PDB file of C-alpha atoms in Angstrom:
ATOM      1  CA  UNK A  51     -44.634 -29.427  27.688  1.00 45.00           C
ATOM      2  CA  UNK A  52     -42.189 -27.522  24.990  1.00 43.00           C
ATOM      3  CA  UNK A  53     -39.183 -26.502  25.741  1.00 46.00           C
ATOM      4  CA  UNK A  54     -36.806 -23.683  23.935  1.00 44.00           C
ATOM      5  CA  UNK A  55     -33.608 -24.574  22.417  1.00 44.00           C
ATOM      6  CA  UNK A  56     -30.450 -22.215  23.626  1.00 45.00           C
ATOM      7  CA  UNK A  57     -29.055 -22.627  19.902  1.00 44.00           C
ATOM      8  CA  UNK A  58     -29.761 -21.859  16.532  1.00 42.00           C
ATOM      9  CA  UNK A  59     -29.819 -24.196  13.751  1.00 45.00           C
ATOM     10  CA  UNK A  60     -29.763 -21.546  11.435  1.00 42.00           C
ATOM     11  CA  UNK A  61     -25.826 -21.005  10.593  1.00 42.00           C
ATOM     12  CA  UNK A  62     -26.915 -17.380   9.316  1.00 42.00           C
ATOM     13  CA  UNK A  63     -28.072 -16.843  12.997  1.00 43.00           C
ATOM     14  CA  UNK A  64     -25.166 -18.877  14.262  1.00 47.00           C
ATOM     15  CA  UNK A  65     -22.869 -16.131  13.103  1.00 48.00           C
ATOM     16  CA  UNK A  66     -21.020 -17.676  10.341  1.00 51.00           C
ATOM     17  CA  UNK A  67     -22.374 -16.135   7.322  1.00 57.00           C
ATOM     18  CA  UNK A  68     -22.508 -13.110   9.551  1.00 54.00           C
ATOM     19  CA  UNK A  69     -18.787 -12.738  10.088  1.00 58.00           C
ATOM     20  CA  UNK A  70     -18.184 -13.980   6.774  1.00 66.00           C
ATOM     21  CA  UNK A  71     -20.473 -10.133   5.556  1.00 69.00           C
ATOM     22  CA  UNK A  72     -18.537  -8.104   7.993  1.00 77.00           C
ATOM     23  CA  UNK A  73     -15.050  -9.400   6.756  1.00 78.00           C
ATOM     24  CA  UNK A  74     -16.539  -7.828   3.402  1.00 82.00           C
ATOM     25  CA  UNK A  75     -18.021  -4.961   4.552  1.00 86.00           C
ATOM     26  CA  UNK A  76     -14.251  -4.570   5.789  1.00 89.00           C
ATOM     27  CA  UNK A  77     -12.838  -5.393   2.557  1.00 89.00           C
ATOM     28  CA  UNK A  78     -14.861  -2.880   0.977  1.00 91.00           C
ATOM     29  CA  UNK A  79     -14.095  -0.175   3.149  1.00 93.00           C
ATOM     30  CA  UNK A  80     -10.293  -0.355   3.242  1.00 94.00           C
ATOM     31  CA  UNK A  81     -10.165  -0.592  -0.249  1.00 95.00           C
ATOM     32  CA  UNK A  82     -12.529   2.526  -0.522  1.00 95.00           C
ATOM     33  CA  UNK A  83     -10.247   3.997   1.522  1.00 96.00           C
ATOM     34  CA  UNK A  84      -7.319   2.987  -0.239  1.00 96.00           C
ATOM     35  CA  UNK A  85      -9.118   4.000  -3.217  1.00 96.00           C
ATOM     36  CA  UNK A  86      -9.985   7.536  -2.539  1.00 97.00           C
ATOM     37  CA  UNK A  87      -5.860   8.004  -0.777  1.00 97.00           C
ATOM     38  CA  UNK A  88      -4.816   6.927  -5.138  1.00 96.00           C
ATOM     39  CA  UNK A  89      -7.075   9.925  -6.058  1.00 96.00           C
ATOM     40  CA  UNK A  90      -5.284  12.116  -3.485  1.00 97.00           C
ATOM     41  CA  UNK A  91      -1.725  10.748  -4.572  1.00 96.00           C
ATOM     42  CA  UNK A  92      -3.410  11.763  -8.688  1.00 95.00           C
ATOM     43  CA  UNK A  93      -4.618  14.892  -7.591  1.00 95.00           C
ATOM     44  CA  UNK A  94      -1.213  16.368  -5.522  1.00 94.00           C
ATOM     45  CA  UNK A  95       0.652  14.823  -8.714  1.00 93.00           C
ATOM     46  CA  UNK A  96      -1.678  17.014 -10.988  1.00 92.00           C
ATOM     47  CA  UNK A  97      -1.018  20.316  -8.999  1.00 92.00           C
ATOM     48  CA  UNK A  98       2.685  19.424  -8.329  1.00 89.00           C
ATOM     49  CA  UNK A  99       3.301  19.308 -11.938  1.00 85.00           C
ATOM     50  CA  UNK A 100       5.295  22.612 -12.103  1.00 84.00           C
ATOM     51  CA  UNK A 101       7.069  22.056  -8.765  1.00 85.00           C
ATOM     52  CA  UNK A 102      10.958  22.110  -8.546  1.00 74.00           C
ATOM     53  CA  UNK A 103      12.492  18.656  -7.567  1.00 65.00           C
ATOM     54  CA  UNK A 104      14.064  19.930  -4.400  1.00 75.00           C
ATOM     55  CA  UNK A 105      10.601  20.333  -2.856  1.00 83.00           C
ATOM     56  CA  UNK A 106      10.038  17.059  -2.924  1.00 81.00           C
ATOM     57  CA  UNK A 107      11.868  16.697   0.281  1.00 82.00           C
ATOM     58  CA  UNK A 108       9.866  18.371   2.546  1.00 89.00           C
ATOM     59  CA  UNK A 109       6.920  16.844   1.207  1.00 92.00           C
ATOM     60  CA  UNK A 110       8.149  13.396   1.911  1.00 90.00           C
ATOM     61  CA  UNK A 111       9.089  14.407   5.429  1.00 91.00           C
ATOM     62  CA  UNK A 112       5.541  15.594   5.524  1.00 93.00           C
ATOM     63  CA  UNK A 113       4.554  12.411   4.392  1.00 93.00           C
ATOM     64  CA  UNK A 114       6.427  10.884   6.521  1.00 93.00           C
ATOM     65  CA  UNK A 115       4.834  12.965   9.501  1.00 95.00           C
ATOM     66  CA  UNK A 116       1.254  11.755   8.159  1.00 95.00           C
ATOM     67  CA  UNK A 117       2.138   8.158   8.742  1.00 95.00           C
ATOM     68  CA  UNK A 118       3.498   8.600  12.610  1.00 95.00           C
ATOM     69  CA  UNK A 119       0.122  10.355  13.447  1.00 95.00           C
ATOM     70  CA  UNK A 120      -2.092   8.197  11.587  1.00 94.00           C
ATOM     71  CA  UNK A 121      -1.080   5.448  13.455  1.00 94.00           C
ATOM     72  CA  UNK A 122      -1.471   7.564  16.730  1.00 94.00           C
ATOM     73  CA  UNK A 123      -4.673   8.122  15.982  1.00 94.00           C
ATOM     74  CA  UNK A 124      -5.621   5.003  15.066  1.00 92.00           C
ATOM     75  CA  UNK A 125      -4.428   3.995  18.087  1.00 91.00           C
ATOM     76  CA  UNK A 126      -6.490   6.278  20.247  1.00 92.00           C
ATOM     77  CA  UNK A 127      -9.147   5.615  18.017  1.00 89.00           C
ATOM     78  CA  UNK A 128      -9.512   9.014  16.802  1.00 93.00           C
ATOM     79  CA  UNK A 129     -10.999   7.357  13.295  1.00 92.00           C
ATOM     80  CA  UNK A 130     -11.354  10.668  11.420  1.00 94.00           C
ATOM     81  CA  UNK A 131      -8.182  12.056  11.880  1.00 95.00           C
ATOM     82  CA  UNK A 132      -6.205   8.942  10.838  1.00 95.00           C
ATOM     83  CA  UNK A 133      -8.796   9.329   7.779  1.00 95.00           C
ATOM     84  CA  UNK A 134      -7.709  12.827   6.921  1.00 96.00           C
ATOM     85  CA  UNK A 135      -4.467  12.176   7.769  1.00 96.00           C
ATOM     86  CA  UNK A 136      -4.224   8.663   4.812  1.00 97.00           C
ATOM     87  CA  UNK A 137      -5.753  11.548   2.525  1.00 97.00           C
ATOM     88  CA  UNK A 138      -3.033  13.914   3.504  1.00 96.00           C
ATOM     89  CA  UNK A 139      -0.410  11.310   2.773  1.00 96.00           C
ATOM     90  CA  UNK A 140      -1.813  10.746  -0.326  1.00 96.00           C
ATOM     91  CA  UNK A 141      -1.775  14.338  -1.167  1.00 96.00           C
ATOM     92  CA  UNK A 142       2.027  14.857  -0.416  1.00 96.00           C
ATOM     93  CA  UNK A 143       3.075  11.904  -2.020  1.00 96.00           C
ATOM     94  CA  UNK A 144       1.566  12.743  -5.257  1.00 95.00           C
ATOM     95  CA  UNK A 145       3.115  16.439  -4.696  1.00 94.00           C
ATOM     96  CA  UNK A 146       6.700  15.359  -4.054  1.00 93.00           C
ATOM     97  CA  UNK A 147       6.489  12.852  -7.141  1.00 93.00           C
ATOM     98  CA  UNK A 148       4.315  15.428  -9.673  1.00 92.00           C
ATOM     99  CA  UNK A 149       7.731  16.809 -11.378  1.00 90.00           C
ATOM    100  CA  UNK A 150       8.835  12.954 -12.028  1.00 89.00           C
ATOM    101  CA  UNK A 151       5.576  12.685 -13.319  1.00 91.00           C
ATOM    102  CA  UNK A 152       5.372  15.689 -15.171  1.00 89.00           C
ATOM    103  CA  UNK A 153       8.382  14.389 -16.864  1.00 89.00           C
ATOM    104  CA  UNK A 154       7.690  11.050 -17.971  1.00 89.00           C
ATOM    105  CA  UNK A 155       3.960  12.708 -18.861  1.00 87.00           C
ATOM    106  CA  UNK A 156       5.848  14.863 -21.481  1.00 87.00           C
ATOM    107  CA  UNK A 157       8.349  12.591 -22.890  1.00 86.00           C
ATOM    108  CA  UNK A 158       7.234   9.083 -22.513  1.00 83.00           C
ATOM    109  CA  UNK A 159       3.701   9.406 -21.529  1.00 87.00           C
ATOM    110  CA  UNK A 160       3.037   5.311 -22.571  1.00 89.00           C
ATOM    111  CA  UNK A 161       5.315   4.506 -19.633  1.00 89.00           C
ATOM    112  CA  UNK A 162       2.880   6.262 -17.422  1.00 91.00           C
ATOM    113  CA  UNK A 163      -0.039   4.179 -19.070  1.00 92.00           C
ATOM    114  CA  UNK A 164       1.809   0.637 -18.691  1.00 93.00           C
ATOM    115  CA  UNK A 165       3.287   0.707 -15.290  1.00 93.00           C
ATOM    116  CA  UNK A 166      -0.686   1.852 -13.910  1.00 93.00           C
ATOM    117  CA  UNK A 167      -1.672  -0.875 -15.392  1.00 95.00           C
ATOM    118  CA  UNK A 168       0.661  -3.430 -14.456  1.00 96.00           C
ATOM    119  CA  UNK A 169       0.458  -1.776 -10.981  1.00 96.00           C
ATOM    120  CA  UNK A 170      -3.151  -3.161 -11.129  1.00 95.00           C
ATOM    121  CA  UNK A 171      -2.950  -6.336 -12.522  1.00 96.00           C
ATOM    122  CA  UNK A 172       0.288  -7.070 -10.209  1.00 97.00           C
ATOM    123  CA  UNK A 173      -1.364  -5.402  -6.800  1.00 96.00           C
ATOM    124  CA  UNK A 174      -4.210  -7.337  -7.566  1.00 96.00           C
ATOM    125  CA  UNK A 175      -2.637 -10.665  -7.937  1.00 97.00           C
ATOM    126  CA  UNK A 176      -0.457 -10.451  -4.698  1.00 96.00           C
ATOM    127  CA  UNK A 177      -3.925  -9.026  -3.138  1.00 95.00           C
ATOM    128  CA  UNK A 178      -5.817 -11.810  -4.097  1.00 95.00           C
ATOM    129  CA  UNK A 179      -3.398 -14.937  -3.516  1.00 95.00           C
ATOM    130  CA  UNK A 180      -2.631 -13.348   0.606  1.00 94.00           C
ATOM    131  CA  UNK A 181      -6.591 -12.285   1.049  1.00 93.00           C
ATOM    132  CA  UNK A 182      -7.109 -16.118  -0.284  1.00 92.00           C
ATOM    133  CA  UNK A 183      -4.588 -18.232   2.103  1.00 91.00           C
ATOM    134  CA  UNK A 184      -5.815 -19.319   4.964  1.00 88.00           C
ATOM    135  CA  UNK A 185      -2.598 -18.908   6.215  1.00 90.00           C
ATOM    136  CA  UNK A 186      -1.320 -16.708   9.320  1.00 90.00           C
ATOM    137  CA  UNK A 187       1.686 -14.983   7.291  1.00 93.00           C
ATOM    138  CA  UNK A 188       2.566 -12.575  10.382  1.00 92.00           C
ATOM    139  CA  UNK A 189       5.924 -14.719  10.612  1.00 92.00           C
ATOM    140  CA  UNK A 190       6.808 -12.684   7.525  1.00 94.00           C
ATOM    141  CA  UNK A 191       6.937  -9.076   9.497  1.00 93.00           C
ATOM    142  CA  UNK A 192      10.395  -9.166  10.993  1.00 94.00           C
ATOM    143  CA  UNK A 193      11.676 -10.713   7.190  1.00 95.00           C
ATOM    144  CA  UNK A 194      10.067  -7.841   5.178  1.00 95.00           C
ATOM    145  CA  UNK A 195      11.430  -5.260   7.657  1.00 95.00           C
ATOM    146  CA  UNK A 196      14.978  -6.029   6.772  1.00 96.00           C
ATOM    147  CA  UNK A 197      14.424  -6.667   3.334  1.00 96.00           C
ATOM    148  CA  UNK A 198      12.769  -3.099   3.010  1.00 95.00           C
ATOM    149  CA  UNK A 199      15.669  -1.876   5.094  1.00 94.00           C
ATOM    150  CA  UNK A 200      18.615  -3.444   2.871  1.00 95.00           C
ATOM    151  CA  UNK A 201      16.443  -2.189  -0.442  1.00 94.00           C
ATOM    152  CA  UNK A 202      17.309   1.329   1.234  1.00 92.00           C
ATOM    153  CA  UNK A 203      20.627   0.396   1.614  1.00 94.00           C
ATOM    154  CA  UNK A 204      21.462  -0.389  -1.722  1.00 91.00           C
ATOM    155  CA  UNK A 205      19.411   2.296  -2.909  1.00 89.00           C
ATOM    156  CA  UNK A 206      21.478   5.196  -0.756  1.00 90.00           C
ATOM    157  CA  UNK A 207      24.947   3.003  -2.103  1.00 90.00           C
ATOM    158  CA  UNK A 208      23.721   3.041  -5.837  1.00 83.00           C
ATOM    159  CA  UNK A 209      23.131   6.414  -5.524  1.00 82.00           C
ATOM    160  CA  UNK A 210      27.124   7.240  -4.626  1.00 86.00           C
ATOM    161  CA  UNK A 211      28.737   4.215  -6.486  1.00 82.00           C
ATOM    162  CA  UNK A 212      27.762   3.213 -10.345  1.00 82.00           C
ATOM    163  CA  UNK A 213      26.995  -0.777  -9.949  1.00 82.00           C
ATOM    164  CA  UNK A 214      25.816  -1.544 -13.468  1.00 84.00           C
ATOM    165  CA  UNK A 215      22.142  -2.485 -13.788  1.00 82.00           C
ATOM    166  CA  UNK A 216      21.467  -0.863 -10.843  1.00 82.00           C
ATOM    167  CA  UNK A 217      18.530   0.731 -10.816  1.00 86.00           C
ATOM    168  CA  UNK A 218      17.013  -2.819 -12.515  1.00 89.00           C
ATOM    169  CA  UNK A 219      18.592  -4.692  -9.561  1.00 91.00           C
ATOM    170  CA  UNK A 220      16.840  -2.299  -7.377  1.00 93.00           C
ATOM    171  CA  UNK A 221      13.425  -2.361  -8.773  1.00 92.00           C
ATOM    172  CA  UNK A 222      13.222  -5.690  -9.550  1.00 94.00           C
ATOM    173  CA  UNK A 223      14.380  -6.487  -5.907  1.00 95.00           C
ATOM    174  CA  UNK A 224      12.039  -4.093  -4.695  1.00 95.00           C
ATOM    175  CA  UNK A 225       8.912  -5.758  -6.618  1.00 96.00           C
ATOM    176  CA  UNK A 226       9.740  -8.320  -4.977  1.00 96.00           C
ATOM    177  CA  UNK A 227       9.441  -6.971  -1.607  1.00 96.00           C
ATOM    178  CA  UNK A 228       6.253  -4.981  -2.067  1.00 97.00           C
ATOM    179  CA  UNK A 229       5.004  -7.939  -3.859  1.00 96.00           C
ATOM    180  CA  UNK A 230       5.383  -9.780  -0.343  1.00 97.00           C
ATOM    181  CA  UNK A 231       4.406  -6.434   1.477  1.00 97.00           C
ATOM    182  CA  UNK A 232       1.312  -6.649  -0.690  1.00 97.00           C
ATOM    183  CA  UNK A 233       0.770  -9.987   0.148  1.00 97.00           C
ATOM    184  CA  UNK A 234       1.121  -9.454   3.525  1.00 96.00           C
ATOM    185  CA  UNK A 235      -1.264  -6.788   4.145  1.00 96.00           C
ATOM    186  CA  UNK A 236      -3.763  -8.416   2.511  1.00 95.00           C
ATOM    187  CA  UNK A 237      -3.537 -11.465   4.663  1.00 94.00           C
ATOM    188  CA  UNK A 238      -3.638  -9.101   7.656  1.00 93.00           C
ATOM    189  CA  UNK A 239      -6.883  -7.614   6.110  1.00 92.00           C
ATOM    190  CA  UNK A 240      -8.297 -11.276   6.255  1.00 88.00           C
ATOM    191  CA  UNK A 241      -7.894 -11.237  10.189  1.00 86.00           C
ATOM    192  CA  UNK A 242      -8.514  -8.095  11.164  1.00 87.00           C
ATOM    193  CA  UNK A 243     -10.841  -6.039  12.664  1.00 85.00           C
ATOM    194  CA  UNK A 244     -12.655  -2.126  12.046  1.00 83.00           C
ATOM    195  CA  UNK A 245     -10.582  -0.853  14.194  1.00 84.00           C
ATOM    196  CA  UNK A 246      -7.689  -1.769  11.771  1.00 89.00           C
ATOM    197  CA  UNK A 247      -9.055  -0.939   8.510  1.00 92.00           C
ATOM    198  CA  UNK A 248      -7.222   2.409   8.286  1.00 95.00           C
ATOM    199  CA  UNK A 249      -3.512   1.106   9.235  1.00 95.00           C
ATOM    200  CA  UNK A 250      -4.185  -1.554   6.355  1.00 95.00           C
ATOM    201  CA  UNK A 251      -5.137   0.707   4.168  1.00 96.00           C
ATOM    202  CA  UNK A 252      -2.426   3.061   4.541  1.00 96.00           C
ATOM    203  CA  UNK A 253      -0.239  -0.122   4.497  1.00 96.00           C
ATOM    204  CA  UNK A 254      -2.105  -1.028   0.824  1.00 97.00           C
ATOM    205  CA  UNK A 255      -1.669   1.778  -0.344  1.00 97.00           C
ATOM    206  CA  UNK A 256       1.780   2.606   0.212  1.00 97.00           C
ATOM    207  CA  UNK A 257       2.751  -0.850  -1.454  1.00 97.00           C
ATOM    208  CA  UNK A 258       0.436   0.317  -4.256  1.00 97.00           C
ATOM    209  CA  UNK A 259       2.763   3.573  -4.478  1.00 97.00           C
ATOM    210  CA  UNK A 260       5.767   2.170  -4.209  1.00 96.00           C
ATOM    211  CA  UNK A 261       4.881  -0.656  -6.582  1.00 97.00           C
ATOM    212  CA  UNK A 262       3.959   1.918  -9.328  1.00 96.00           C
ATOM    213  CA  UNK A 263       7.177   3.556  -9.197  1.00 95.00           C
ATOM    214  CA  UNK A 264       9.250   1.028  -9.452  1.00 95.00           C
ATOM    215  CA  UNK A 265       7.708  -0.524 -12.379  1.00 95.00           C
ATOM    216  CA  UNK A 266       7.429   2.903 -13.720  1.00 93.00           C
ATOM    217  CA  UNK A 267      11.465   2.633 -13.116  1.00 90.00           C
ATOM    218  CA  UNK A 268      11.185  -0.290 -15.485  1.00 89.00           C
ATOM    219  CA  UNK A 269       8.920   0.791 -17.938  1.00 88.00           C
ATOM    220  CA  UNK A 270      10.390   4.378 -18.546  1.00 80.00           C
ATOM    221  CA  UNK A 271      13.785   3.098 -19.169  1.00 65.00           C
ATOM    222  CA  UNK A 272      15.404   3.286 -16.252  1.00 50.00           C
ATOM    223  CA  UNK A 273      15.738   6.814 -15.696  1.00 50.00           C
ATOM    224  CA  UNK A 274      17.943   8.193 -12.535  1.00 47.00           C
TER     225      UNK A 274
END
């Protein structure tokens, strides 16, 4: 008499290689995602070219706006519209940045070339080392919070009192901190599930943004 085994000996139809695909198929949908937000953020900084520097305002408050309700619809797992809505944020951004753009594009249009590229190379090392650790790194949320917090601080103070260097203190410090964001993210990427891939992504790539205009900061001179 034979009997049948309740388990598999096959580790593919154990699950492990199985979870191991998904946690790709994850990976390659946030950063698709991500992705496709960067062309948004190219194509709003393409048709904001000619836009005056006070706009810029609303459009960040629009911004802004985008990332309260993609996170409400995340939540209510309305997937589309937090989808539309990471596009939308990409869209504004690039708009209320196009005229900085514009300007570096006419003047000092190798700044533009190196800070994308370092962007890249840098995103993709902080990517790679928190994707890799097999760490839990959400102790780091709280830390980052008020880091990001006191980079705002000294940004609104800089802005109102001359501290020399300034604007090198505050992009190197700010490297820093969306170097760790970057890390971060990534590592939550590593645990996380589909119903999270839009959240990271708008998490990636705001520390993508961010990242590129600081170094852009660094690269073009330090401009005000």
């Amino acid at each position: 008499m034979s009997t049948v085994k309740t388990t598999y000996d096959d580790p593919a139809l154990a699950g492990g290689p199985i979870a191991r695909d998904r946690t790709r198929e994850l990976l390659g949908q946030v950063m698709g995602l991500v992705a496709t937000a960067v062309g948004f953020a190219a194509l709003g900084a393409y048709l904001g070219r000619d836009l005056s520097g006070t706009t810029g305002l609303a459009l960040f408050i629009g911004a802004f706006a985008c990332i309260f309700g993609l996170n409400i619809a995340a939540a209510k797992g309305n997937e589309q519209v937090a989808i539309g809505l990471l596009f939308g944020l990409g869209l504004l951004l690039g708009l209320a940045v196009a005229p900085v753009i514009a300007d570096y594009a006419n003047s000092d249009p190798s700044a533009l070339w190196q800070a994308a590229g370092a962007t890249a190379a840098f995103v993709a090392a902080c990517g790679a080392y928190g994707y890799a650790t097999r760490r839990d790194l959400s102790s780091w949320a709280r830390t980052l919070f008020w880091a990001l917090l006191g980079l705002i601080g000294f940004g609104i103070v800089a802005i109102f009192v001359s501290i020399p260097n300034g604007n090198v203190i505050y992009a190197v410090a700010g490297l820093g901190i969306f170097g760790a964001f970057t890390i971060f993210d990534f590592n939550r990427l590593r645990r996380a599930d589909a119903s999270s891939a839009v959240v990271i992504a708008a998490s990636i790539f705001l520390d993508v943004f961010n990242v590129f205009l600081l170094l852009l900061d660094l690269f073009g001179g330090q401009r005000d």
